[in-house]
Coordinates of C-alpha atoms in Angstrom, one line a residue:
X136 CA 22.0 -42.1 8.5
X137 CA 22.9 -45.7 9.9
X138 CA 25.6 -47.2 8.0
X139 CA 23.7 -50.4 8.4
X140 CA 20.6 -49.2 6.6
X141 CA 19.2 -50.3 3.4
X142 CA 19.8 -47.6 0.4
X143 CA 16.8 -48.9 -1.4
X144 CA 14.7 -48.2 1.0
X145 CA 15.6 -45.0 1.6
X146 CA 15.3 -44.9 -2.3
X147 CA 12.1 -46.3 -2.0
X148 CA 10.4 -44.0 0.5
X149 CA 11.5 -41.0 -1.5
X150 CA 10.1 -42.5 -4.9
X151 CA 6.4 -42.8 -2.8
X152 CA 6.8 -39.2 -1.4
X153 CA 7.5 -37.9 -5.3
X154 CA 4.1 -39.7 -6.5
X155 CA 2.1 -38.3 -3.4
X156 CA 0.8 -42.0 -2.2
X157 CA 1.0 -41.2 1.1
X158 CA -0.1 -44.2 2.7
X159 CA 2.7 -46.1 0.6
X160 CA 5.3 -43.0 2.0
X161 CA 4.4 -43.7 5.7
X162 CA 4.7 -47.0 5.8
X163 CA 8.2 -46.6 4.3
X164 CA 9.4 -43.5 6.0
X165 CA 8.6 -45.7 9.1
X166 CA 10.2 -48.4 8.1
X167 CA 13.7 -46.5 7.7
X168 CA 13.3 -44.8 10.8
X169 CA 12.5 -48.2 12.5
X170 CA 16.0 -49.1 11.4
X171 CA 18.0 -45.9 13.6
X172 CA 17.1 -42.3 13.7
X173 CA 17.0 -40.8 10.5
X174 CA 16.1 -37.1 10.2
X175 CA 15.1 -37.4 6.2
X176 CA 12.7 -40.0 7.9
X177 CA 11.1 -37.9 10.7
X178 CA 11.1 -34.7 8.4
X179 CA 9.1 -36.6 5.8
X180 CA 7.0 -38.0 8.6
X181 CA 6.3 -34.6 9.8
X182 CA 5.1 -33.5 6.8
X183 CA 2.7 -36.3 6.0
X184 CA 0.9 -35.7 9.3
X185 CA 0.7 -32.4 8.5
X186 CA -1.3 -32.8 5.4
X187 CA -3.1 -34.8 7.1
X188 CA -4.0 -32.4 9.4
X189 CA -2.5 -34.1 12.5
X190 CA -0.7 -30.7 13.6
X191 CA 0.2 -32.7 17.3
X192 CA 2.1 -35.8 15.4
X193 CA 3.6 -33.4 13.0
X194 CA 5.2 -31.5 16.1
X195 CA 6.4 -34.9 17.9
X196 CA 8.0 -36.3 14.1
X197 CA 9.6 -32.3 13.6
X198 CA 11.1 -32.1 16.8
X199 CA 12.8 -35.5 16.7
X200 CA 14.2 -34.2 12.7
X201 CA 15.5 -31.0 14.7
X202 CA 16.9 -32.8 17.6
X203 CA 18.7 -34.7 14.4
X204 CA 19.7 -32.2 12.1
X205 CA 19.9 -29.1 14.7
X206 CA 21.7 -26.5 11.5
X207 CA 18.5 -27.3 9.3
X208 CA 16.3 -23.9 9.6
X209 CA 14.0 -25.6 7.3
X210 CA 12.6 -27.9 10.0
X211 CA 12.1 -25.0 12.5
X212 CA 10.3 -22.7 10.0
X213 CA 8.1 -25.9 8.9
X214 CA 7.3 -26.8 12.8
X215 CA 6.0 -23.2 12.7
X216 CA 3.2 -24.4 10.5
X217 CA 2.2 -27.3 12.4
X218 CA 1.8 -25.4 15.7
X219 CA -0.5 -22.8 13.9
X220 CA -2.4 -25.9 12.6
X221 CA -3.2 -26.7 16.4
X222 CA -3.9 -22.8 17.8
X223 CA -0.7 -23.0 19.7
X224 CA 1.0 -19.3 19.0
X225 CA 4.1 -19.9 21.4
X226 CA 4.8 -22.5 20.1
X227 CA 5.2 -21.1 16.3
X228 CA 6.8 -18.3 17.3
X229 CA 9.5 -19.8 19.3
X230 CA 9.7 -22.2 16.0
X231 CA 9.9 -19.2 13.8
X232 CA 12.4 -17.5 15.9
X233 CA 14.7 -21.1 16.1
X234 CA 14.9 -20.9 12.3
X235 CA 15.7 -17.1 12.4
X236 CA 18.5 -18.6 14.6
X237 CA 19.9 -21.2 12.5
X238 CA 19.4 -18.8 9.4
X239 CA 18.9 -15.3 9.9
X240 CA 18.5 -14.7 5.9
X241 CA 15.4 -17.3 6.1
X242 CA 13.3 -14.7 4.4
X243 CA 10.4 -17.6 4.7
X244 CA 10.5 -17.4 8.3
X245 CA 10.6 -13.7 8.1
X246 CA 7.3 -13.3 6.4
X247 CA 5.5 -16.1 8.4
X248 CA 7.0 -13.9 11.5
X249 CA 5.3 -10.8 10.1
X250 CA 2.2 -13.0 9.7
X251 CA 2.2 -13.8 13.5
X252 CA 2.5 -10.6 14.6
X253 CA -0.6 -9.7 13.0
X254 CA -2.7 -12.4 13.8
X255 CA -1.6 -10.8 17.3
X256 CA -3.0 -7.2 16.0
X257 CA 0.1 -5.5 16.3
X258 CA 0.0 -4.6 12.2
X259 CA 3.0 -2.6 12.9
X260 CA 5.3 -4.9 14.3
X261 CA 4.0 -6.8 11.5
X262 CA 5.1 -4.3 8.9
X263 CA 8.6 -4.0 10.3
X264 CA 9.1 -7.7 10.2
X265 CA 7.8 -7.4 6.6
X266 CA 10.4 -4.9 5.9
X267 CA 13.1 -7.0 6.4
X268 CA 11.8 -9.9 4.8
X269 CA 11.4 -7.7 1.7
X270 CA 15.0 -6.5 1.2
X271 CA 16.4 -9.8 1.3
X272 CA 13.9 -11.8 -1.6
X273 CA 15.5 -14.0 -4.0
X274 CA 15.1 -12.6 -8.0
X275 CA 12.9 -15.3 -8.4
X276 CA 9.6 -16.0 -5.2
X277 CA 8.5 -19.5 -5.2
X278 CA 4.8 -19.8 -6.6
X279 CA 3.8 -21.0 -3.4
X280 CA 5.5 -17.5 -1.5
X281 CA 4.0 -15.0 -4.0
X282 CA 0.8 -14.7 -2.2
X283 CA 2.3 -13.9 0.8
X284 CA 5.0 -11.4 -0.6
X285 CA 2.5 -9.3 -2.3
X286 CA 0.1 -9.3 1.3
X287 CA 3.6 -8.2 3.1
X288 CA 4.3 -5.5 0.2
X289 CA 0.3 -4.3 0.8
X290 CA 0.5 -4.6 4.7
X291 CA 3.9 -2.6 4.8
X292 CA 3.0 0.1 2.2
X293 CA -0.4 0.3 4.3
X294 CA 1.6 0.9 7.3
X295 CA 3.4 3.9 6.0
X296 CA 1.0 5.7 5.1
X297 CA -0.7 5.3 8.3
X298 CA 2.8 6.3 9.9
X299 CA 2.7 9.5 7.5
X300 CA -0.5 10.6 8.4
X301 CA 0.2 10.6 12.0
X302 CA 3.6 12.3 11.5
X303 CA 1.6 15.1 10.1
X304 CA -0.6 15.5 12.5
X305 CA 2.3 15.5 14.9
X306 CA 4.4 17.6 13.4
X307 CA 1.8 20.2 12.0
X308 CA 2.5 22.1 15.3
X309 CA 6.1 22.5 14.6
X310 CA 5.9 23.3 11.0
X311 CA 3.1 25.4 12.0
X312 CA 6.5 27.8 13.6
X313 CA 7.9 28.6 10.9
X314 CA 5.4 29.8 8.0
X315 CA 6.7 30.4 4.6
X316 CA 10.2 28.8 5.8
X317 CA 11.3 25.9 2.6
X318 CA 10.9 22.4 4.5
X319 CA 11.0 20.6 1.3
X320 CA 14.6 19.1 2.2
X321 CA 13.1 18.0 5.2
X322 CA 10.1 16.7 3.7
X323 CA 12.1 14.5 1.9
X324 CA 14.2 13.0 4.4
X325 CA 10.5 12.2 6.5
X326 CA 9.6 10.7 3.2
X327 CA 13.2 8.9 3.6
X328 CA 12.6 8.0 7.0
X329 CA 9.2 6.4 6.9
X330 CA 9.8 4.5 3.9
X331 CA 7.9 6.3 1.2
X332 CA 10.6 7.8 -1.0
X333 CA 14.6 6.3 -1.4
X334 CA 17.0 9.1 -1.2
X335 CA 19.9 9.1 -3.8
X336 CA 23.2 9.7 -3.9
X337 CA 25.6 11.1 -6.6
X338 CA 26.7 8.3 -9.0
X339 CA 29.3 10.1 -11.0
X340 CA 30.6 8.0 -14.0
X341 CA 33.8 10.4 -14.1
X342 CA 34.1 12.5 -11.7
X343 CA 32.7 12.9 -8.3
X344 CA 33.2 16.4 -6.6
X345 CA 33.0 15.9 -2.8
X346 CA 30.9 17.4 -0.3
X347 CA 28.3 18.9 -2.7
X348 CA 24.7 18.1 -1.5
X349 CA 22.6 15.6 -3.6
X350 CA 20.4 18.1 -4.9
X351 CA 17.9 16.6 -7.8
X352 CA 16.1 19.4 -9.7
X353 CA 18.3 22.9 -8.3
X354 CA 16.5 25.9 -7.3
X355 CA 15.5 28.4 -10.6
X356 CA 17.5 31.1 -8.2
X357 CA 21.0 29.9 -8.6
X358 CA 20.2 30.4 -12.3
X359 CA 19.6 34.7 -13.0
X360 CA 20.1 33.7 -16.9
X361 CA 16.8 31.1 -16.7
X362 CA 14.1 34.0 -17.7
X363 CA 15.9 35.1 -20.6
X364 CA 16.7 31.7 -22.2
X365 CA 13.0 30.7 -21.3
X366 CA 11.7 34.3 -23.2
X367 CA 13.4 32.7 -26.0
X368 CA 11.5 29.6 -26.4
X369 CA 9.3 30.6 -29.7
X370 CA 12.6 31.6 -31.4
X371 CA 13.6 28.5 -30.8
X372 CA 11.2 26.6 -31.4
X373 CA 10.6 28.0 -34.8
X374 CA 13.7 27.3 -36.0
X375 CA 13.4 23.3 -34.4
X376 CA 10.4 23.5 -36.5
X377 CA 12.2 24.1 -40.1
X378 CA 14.6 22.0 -39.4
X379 CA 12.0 18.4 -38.8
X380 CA 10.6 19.9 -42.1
X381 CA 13.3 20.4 -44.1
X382 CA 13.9 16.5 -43.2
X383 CA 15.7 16.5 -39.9
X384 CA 19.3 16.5 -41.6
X385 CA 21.9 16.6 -38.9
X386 CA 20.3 14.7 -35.9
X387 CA 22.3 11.5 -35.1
X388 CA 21.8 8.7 -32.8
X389 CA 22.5 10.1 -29.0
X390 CA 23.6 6.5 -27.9
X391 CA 26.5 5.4 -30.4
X392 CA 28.7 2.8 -28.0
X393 CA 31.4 1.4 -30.8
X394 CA 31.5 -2.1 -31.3
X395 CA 32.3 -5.0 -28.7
X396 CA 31.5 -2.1 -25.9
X397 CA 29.2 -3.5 -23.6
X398 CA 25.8 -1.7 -23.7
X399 CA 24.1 -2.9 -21.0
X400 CA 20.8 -1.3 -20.3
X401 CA 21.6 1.2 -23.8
X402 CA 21.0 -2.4 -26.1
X403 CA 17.9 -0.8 -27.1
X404 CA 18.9 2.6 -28.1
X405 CA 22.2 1.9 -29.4
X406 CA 22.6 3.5 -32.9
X407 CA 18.8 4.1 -33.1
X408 CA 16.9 7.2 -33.7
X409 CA 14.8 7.0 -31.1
X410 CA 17.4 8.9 -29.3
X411 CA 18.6 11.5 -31.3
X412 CA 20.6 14.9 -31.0
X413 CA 20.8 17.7 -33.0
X414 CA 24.4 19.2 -31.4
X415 CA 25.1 22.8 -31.5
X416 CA 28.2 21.9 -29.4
X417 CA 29.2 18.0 -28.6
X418 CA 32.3 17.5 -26.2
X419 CA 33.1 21.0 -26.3
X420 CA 33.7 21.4 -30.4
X421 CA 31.0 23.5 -31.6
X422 CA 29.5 22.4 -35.0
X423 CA 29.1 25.9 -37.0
X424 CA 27.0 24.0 -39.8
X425 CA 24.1 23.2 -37.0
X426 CA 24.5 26.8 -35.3
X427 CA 24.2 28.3 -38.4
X428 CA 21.3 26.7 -39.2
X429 CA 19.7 27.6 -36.0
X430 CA 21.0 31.3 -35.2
X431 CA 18.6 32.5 -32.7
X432 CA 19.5 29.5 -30.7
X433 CA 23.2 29.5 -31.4
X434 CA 22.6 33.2 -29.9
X435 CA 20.4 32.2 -26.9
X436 CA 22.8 29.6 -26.0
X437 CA 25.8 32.2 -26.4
X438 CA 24.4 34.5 -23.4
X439 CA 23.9 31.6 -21.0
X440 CA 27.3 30.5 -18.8
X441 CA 27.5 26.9 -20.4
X442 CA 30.1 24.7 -18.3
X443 CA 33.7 24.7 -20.9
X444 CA 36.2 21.9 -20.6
X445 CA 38.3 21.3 -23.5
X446 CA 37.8 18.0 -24.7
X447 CA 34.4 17.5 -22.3
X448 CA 32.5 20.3 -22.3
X449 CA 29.7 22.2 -23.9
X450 CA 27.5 20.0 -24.9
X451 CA 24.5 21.3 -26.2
X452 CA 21.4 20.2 -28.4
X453 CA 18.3 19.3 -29.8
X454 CA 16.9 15.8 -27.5
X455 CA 14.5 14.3 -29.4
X456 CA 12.4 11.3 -28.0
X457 CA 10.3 8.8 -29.8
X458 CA 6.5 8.5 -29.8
X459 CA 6.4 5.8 -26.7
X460 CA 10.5 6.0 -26.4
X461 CA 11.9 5.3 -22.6
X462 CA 15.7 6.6 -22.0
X463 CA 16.3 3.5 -18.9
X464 CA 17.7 4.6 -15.7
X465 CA 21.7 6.5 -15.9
X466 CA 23.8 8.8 -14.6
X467 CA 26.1 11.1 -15.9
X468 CA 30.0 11.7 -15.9
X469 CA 29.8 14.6 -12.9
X470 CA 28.6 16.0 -10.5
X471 CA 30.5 19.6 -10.7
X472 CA 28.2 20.3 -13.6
X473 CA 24.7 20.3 -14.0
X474 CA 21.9 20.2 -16.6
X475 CA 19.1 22.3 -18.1
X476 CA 16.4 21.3 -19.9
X477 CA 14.1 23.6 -22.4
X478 CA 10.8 22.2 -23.4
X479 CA 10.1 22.6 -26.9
X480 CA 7.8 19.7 -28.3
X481 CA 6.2 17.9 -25.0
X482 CA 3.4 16.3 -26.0
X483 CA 0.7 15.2 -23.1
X484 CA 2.2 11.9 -21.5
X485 CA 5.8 13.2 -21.2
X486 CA 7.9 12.6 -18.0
X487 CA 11.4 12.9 -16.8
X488 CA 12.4 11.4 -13.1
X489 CA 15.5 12.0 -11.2
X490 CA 16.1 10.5 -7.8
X491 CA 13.0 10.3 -5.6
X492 CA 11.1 13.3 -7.9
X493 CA 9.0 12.9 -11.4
X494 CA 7.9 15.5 -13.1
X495 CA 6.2 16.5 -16.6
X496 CA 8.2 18.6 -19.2
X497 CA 6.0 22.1 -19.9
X498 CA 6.5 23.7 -22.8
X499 CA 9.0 27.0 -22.3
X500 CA 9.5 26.1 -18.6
X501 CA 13.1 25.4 -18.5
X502 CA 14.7 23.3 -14.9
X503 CA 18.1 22.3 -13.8
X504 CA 18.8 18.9 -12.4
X505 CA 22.4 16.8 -11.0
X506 CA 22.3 14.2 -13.8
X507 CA 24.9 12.3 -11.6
X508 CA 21.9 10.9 -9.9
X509 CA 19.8 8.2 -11.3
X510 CA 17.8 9.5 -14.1
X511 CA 15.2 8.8 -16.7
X512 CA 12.7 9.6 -19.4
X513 CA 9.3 8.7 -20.9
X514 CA 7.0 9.7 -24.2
X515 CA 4.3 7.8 -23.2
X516 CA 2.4 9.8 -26.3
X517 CA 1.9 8.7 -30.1
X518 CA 4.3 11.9 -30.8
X519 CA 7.6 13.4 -30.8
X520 CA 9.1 14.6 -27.8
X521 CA 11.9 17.4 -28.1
X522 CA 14.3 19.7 -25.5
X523 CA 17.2 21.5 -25.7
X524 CA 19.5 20.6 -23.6
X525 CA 23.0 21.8 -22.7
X526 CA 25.4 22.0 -19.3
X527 CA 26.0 24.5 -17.1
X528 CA 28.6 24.6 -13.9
X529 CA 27.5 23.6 -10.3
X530 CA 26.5 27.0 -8.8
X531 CA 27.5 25.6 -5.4
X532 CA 31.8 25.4 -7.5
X533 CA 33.7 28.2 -6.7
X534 CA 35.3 29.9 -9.7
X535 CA 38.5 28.3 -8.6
X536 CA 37.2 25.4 -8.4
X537 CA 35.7 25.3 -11.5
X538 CA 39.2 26.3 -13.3
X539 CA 40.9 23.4 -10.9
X540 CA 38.2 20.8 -12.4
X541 CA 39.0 22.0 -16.0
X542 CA 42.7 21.6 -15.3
X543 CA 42.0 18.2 -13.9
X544 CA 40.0 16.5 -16.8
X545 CA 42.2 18.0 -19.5
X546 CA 45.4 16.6 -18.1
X547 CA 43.6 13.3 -17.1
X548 CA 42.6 13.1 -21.0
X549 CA 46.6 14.0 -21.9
X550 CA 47.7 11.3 -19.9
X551 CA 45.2 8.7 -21.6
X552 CA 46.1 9.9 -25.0
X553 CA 49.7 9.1 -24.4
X554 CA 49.1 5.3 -24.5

């Protein structure tokens, strides 16, 4: 700005910009710029012709703001606009691509890019522009933007699937070598790779054991105990049965944080029965009043190889879940152990997500799952939800190992205790 220019008219040009009496806005815009070049001035200019549809004096006023303020990318990305206004495609993208420069987190510029590219029918190229533009939106889109983020969410989601399909057909000849090999691992990293699934990772609150693959819901063969423990599921049952009738003495809260811990996504939950367990065995201590009120599944969980840490480990109980109860995204303390459900009460509507993979609880149809990776529940039903749940060792451990791990946590939790 000239050091010999009036404030108040610089004060004054802004104040008829504000109130949108754009006649009043040019005239003073001019005026300031009359008095020495002034990229406020030639920005505002620009953007008066081009609501007025004048996309060639919009150009002239935006290049002489750039020439001014060269580290704006806003000017750039809006010069964009007016050579679209006049059917000039060079000339927007080379504007687009000068903003990119000056900014390359300009998400704005980003979409409009991906716009451009499709207007030029390459809806690919489009999608990938898309992409990028996507991973880098604020929390909050500008009303104006929404429109266009939720075209560049449809256009990319369109775009994999289209990429999908033709994978398939590309690859059925290859998969078509192998019959009745498991590709599923694969299948998930195509899924990775083309944009349709995330893949997760371990997330360990305690204790992450490297090297073990990220596996979300383990194979029933790494489990020979599984059919027995399933065979058992009308036993237990029963006795889950007479205990909600005799008045559901003995299940507590599941999410009990003491206070001035921070409970983050557990505010919710904390302290309520929406979440509640029935323990048979809670950090390893086993609670002889609850197994004795449940013998047949004190006894079923006796012949399965529960994981044993002192101080940690078993844990084992009755899960129940609220009519329309969500348990929010977690993970759990390790990855050396894993988790098995048993489906008792699963009324219609019940699901349980980890990683990448959703699935429905089924009555007697027990699974294991790494609950070190991102995890989380539904009862999207008007009824209660129940499991038994308890941990078992990561097959993939060595017995060593396993006895290593043990020694580990328990002298990590002596050296806490001693202050």
């Amino acid at each position: 700005m000239s050091s010999k220019l009036d404030e108040s008219l610089i004060a004054k040009a802004r104040a008829e910009t504000a109130a949108g009496r754009l006649d009043a806005a040019l005239l003073a815009w001019g005026e300031v710029e009359r008095a020495g070049p002034h990229p406020e001035a030639a920005l505002n200019l620009a953007r008066i012709a081009l609501k007025r549809g004048d996309g060639a004096a919009a150009i002239a006023h935006f290049a002489r703001a750039e020439a001014l303020a060269p580290k704006e990318a806003v000017i750039p990305l809006e010069r964009a606009g007016a050579h679209k206004l006049v059917g000039d495609a060079e000339g927007e993208i080379d504007a687009l691509e000068r903003a990119l420069a000056v900014d390359p987190y300009c998400y704005p510029a980003l979409l409009f890019k991906g716009g451009w590219f499709e207007r030029q029918g390459r809806p690919h190229d489009a999608a990938r522009i898309y992409a990028d533009a996507l991973k880098i939106l604020p929390q909050k889109i500008p009303p104006g933007l929404q429109a266009v983020v939720d075209h560049a969410r449809r256009t990319l989601d369109e775009s994999r699937r289209a990429l999908d399909a033709y994978l398939a057909e590309r690859l059925a000849p290859t998969r078509a070598m192998f019959p009745g090999e498991r590709l599923d691992r694969f299948d998930e990293c195509k899924d990775g790779a083309v944009g349709l699934k995330k893949i997760y990772h371990h997330e360990p609150t305690l204790l992450h054991y490297p090297r073990l693959p990220a596996i979300q819901f383990f194979d029933d063969s790494h489990f020979p105990w599984m059919p027995e423990l399933e065979a058992a599921t009308d036993d237990i049952a029963a006795e889950l049965a007479r205990l909600i009738e005799e008045d559901a003495e003995g299940f507590v809260p599941y999410v009990r944080f003491r206070p001035g811990d921070p409970v983050n996504q557990w505010a919710e939950l904390n302290h309520s029965p929406k979440w509640s367990a029935f323990f048979f065995y809670e950090n390893g201590a086993l609670n002889e009043t609850n197994a004795r009120r449940c013998p047949k599944t004190a006894a079923a969980l006796a012949r399965v190889p529960m994981a044993a840490t002192p101080g940690y480990s078993p844990n084992a109980f009755f899960s129940t879940l609220a009519p329309r109860g969500h348990i929010p995204p977690h993970t759990g303390s390790t990855n050396a152990r894993l988790i098995c459900h048993l489906p008792l009460i699963v009324p219609e509507g019940c699901s349980f997500r980890v990683g990448n993979d959703t699935r429905d609880w089924k009555r007697g149809k027990a699974w294991v799952f790494d609950d070190s990776i991102e995890h989380e529940a539904w009862n999207r039903s008007e009824k209660l939800r129940v499991i038994l749940i308890f941990d078992v060792w990561n097959p993939l451990l060595s017995e060593a190992e396993r006895e290593m791990v043990n020694a580990l946590l328990v002298a990590r939790r002596e050296f806490y205790a001693r202050g």
